[in-house]
Structure formats: structure tokens, C-alpha cells
mmCIF file of C-alpha atoms in Angstrom:
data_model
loop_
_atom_site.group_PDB
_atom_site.id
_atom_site.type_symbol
_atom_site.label_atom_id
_atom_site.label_comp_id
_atom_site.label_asym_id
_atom_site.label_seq_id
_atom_site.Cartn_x
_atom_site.Cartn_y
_atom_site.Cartn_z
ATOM 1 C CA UNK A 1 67.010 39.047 -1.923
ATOM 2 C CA UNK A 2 65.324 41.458 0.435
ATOM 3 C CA UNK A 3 62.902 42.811 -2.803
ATOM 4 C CA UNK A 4 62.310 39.336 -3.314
ATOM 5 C CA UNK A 5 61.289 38.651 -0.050
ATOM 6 C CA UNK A 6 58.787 41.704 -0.374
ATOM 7 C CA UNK A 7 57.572 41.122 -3.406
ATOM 8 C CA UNK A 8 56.592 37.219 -1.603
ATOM 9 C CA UNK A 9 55.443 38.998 1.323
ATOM 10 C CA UNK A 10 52.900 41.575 -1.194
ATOM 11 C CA UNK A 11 51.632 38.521 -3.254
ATOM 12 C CA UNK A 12 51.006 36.574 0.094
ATOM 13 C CA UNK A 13 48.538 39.405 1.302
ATOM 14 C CA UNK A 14 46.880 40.049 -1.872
ATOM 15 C CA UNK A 15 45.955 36.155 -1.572
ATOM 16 C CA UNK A 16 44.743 36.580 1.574
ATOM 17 C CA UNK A 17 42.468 39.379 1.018
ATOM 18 C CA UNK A 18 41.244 37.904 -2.473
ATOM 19 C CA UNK A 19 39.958 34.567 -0.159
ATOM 20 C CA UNK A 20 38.189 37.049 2.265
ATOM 21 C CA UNK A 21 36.399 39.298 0.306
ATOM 22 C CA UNK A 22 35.725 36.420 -2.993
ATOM 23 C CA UNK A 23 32.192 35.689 -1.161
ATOM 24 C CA UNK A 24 31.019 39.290 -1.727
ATOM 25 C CA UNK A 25 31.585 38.545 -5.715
ATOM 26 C CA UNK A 26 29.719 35.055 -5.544
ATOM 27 C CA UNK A 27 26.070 35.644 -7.812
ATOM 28 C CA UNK A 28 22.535 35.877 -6.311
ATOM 29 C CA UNK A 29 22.093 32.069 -7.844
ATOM 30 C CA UNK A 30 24.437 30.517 -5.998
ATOM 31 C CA UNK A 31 23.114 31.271 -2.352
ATOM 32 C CA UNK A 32 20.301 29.682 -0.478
ATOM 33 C CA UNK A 33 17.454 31.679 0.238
ATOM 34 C CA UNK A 34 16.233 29.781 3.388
ATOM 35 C CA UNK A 35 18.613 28.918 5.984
ATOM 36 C CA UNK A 36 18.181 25.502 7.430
ATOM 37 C CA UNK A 37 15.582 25.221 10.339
ATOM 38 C CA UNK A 38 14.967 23.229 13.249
ATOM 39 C CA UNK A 39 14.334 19.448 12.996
ATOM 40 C CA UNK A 40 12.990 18.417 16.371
ATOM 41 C CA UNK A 41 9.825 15.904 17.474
ATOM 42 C CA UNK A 42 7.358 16.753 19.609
ATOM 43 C CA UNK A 43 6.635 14.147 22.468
ATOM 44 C CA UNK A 44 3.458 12.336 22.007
ATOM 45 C CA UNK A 45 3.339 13.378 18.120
ATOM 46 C CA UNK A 46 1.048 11.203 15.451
ATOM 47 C CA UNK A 47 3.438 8.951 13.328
ATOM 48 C CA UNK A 48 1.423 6.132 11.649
ATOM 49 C CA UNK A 49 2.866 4.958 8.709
ATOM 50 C CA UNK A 50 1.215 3.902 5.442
ATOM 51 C CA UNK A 51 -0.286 5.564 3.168
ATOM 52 C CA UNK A 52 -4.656 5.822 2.089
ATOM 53 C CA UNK A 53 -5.700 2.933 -0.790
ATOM 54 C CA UNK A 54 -6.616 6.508 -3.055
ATOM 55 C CA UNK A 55 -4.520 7.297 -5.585
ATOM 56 C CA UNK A 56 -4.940 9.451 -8.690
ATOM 57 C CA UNK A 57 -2.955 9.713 -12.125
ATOM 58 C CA UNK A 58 -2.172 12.602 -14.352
ATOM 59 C CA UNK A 59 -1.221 12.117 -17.905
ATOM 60 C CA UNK A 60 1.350 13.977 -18.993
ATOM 61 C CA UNK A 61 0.473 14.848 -22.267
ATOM 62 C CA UNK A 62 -3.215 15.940 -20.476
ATOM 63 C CA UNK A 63 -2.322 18.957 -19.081
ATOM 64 C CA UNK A 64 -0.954 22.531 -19.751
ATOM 65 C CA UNK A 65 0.147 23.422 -16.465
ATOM 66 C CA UNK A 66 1.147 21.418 -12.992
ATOM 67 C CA UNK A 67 2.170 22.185 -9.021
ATOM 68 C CA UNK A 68 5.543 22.867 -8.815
ATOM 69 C CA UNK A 69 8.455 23.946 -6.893
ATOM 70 C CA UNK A 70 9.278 27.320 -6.325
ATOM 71 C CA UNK A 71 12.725 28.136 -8.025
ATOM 72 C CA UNK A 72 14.005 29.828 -4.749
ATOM 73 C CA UNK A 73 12.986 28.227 -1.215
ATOM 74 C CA UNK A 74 12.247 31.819 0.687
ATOM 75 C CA UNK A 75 10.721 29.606 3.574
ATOM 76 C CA UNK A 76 11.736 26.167 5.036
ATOM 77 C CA UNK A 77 8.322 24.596 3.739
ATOM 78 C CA UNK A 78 9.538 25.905 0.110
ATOM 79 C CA UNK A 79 11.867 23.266 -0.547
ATOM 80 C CA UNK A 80 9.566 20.140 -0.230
ATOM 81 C CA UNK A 81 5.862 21.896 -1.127
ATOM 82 C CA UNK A 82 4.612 22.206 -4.524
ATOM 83 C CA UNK A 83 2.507 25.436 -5.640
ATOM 84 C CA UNK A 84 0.088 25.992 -8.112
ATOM 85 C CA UNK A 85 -2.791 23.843 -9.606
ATOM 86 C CA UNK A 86 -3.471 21.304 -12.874
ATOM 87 C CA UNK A 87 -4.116 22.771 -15.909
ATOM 88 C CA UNK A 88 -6.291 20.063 -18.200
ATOM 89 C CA UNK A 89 -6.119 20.936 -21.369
ATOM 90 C CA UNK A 90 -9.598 19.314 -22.293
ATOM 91 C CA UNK A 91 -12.772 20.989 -20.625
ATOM 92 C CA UNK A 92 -13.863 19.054 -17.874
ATOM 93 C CA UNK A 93 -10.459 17.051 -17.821
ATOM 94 C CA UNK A 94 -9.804 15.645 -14.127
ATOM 95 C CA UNK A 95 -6.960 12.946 -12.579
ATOM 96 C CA UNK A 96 -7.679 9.649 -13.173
ATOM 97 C CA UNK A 97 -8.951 7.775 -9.604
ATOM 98 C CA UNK A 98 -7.687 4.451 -8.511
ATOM 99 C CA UNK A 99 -8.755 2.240 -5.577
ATOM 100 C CA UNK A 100 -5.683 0.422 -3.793
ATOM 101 C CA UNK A 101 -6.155 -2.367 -1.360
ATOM 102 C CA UNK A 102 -5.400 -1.198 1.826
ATOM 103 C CA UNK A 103 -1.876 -1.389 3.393
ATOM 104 C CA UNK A 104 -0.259 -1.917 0.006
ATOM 105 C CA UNK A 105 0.766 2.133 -1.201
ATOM 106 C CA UNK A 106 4.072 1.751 -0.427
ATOM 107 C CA UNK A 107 6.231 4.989 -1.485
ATOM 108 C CA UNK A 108 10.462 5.525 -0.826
ATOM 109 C CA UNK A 109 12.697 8.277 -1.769
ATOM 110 C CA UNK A 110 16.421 7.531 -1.688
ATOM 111 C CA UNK A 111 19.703 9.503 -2.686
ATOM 112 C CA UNK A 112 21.720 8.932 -6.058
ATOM 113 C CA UNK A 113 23.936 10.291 -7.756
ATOM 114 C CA UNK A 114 27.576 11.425 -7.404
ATOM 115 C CA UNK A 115 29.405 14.164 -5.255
ATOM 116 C CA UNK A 116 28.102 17.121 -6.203
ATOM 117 C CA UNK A 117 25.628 15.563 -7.998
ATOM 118 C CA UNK A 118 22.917 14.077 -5.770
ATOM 119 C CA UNK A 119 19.363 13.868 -6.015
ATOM 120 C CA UNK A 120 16.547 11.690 -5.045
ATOM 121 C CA UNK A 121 14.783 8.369 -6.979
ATOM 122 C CA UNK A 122 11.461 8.090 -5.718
ATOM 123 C CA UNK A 123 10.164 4.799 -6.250
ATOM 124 C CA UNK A 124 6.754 3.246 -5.000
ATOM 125 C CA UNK A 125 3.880 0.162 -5.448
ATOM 126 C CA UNK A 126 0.792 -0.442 -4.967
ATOM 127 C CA UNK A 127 -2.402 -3.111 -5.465
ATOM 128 C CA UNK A 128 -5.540 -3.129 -7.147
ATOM 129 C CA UNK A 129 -7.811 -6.231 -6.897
ATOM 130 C CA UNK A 130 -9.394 -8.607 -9.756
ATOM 131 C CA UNK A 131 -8.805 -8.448 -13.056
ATOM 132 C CA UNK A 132 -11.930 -6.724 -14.477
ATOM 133 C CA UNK A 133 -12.080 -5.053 -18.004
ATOM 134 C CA UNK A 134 -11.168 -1.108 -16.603
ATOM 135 C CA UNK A 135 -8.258 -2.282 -14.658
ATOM 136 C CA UNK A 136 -6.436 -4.374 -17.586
ATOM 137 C CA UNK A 137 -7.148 -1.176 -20.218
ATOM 138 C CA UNK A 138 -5.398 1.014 -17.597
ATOM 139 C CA UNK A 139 -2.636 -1.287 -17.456
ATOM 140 C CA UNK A 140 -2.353 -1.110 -21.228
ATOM 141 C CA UNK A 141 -2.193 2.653 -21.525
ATOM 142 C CA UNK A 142 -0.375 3.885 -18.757
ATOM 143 C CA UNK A 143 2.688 1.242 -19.636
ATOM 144 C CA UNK A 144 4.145 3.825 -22.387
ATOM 145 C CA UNK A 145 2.828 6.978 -20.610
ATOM 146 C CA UNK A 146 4.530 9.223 -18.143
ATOM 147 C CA UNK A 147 2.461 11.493 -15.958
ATOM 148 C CA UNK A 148 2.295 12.331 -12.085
ATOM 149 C CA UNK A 149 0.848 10.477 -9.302
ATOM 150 C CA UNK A 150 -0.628 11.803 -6.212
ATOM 151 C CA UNK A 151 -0.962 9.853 -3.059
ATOM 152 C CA UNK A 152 -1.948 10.416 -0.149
ATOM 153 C CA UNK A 153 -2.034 9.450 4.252
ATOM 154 C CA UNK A 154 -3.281 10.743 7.275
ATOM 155 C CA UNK A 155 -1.240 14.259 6.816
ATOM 156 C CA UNK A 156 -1.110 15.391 3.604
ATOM 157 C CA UNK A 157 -0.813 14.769 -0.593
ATOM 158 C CA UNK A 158 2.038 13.871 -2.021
ATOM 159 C CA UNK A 159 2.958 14.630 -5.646
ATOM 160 C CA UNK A 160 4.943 12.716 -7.548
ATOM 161 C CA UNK A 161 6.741 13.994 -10.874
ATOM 162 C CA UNK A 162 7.549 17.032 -12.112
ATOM 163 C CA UNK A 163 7.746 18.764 -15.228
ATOM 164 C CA UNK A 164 10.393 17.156 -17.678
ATOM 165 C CA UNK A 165 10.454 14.553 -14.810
ATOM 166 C CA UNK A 166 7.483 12.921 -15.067
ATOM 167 C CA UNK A 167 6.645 9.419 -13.188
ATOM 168 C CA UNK A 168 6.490 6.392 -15.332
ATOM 169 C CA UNK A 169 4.146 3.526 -13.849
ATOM 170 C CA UNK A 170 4.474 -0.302 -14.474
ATOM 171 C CA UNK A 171 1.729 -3.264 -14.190
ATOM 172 C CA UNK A 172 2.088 -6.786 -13.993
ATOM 173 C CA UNK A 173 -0.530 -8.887 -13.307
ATOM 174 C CA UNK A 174 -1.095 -12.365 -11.059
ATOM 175 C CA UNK A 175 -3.854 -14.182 -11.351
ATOM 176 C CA UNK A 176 -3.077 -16.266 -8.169
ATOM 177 C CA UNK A 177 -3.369 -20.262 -8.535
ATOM 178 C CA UNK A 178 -5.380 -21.346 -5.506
ATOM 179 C CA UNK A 179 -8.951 -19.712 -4.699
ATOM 180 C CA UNK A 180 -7.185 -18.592 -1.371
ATOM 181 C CA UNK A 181 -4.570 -16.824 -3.296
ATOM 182 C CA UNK A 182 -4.305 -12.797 -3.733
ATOM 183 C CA UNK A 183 -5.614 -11.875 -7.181
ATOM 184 C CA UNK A 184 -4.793 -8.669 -9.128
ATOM 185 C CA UNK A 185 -2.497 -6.107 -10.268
ATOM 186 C CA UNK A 186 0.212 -4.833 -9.025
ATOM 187 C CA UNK A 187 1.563 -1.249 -9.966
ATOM 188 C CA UNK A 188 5.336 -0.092 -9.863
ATOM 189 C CA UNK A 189 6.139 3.496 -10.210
ATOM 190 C CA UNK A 190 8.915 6.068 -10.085
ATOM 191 C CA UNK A 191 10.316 9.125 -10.858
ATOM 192 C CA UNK A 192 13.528 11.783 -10.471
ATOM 193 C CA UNK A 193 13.565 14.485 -7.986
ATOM 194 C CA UNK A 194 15.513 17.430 -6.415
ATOM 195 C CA UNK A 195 13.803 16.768 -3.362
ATOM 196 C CA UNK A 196 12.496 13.595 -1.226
ATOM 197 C CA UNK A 197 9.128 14.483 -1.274
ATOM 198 C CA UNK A 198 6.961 16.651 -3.040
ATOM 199 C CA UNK A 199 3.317 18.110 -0.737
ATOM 200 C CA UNK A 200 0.639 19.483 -2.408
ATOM 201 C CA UNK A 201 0.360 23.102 -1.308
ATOM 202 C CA UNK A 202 -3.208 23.026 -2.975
ATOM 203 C CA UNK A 203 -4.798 19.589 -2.734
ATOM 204 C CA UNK A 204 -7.455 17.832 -4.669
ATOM 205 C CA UNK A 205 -10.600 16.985 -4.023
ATOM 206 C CA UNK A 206 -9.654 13.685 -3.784
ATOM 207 C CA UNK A 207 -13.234 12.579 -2.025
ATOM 208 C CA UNK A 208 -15.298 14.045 -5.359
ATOM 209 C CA UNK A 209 -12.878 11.856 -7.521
ATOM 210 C CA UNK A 210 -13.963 8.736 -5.767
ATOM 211 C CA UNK A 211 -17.875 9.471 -4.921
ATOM 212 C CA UNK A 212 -19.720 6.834 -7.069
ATOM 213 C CA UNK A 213 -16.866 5.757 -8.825
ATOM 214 C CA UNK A 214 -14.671 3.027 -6.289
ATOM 215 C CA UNK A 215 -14.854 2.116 -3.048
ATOM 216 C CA UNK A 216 -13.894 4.328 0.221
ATOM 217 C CA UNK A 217 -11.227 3.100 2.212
ATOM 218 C CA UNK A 218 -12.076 2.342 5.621
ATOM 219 C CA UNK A 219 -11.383 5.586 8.094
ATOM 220 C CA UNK A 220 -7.927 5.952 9.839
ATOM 221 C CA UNK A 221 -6.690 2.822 7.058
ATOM 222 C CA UNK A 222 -5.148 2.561 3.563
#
């Protein structure tokens, strides 16, 4: 009875000491590189919402390279800021522009999935006005073709999509009924994402895209 006991008592430790010492065994892979960092506000900060009426679209299939996430977050800004630039694979090649009417870029990220399996489902909308000839052809191709989508407000560019995770857009179009009535097209889009938002490290040159080719919104709106 007594070995018995001792031969508990032996197994008991060697439990204990496995459980202490298992962390030194666990692989590069599996620990965080950045520690979690302050969240605080500063009192009298900037926090208008909304987002500019300038957005641009990247076709998947038009490019070699994109921004990206690094693989391992060394810094806090890491985990939410995309490095790199846009490849085009055509000479010359450049995102698509696209006017929005102001105070209708909408853009949400919220959680999905299940334990252990979470991630974010960005979703967004916007409005473009009339129903001329460019608008409707855009409509047409973009409804079967993934790609990114930057947007941007009063602090930085967001990208949305990355690679094998592109964002898909959808169009729908109203044509209104009384000559009071709003009149255009309105965009859907959205896309799956380790994190809740994606900032350009590197951003565009968002203001050539537009110079002579749509309308600037009016300063400090959307």
C-alpha cells in the first residue's frame, strides 16, 4: 500500500512539473509577437464619423502584387496596417476612381465565426448619382468580379480585401418615381478578414485619380 501510495505521490509531481515547464516546448508560431498596448482617448480628440465620397476599385485579376499584412505583428500598428504597394500587371494600369455622394460611404466590420474560430465580415455601401452610360457598364462588370476597395475619411485609407479574400461588390439600381426622388445606384460590398480594419501603410494618390475625371468632394465632407 505504502509503494502504491509513492508511486501516486511520483506520478502526481511529474504532472505537475510537465504543466510548468510545457510553455517552454510551445513553437515560435504559436506566440504573439506584440503584446497588447494601451487603448486610451485623448480629451478633446477629432472623431467625425463618415467617410470621403472617393472611392477606388482594384480588380483582382489586374494585379500581380497587393498591400498586405505582415505575417507576424512585431508592433501594435502591425496588426491592423497593410504594407507594400499594387502591382498592375498592365503598364500604366491604375485603381479604378468612383465619385460617391456625400454622406453615403458607409463601412462596418463585425465578428463571426465560432469559438476559436472568429474573424471579422466587413461589409459596406455606398451611392453614385444618375444613371449615365459609365456608371451602368461598371455595374455590369464588377457584379462577377472580386477585387479590393479602398476608402477613405479624414484620417487615413482603408483597404478592403486581401489576397484569396478579395471583396465582391453588388449594384442595384433606382430610378426614383417622382422628379424629387433620389436617382442612382447604389453599391453593396464585402469581404472576410482577420482583422476589423485594414490602413494603408502606403496610400494612393487618391487626388491624381480624380483630377479631371469626377467631381471633388467638398472639404471636411464625404
Amino acid at each position: 500500500m505504502k509503494d502504491f501510495r509513492k508511486v501516486l505521490s511520483v506520478l502526481f509531481l511529474l504532472a505537475v512539473l510537465s504543466v510548468l515547464f510545457m510553455g517552454a516546448d510551445v513553437p515560435a508560431d504559436y506566440v504573439m509577437c506584440a503584446s497588447f498596448g494601451p487603448v486610451l482617448w485623448p480629451a478633446g480628440a477629432d472623431n467625425m464619423g463618415g467617410y470621403k465620397g472617393r472611392i477606388a476599385f482594384i480588380p483582382e485579376t489586374s494585379v500581380s502584387a497587393i498591400p498586405t499584412l505582415p505575417k507576424e505583428a512585431k508592433a501594435t500598428a502591425d496588426f491592423v496596417t497593410a504594407t507594400g504597394a499594387f502591382t498592375f500587371l498592365e503598364s500604366g494600369g491604375k485603381p479604378t476612381p468612383i465619385y460617391a455622394t456625400r454622406a453615403t460611404v458607409g463601412y462596418k466590420a463585425e465578428s463571426q465565426g465560432e469559438t476559436d474560430c472568429k474573424s471579422y465580415k466587413i461589409s459596406g455601401e455606398f451611392f453614385h448619382p444618375g444613371k449615365k452610360v459609365e456608371a451602368a457598364a461598371f455595374a455590369r462588370q464588377i457584379c462577377n468580379t472580386p477585387g479590393y476597395l479602398i476608402i477613405e475619411d479624414n484620417e487615413s485609407q482603408q483597404l478592403i480585401g486581401q489576397p484569396g479574400y478579395p471583396c465582391t461588390v453588388t449594384a442595384s439600381f433606382d430610378g426614383g418615381k417622382a422628379a424629387a426622388d433620389k436617382r442612382g445606384w447604389s453599391f453593396t460590398f464585402e469581404a472576410d478578414s482577420p482583422a476589423p480594419m485594414i490602413i494603408m501603410g502606403t496610400p494612393i494618390d487618391i487626388d491624381a485619380l480624380f483630377t479631371g475625371v469626377a467631381p471633388t468632394p467638398p472639404e471636411g465632407g464625404s
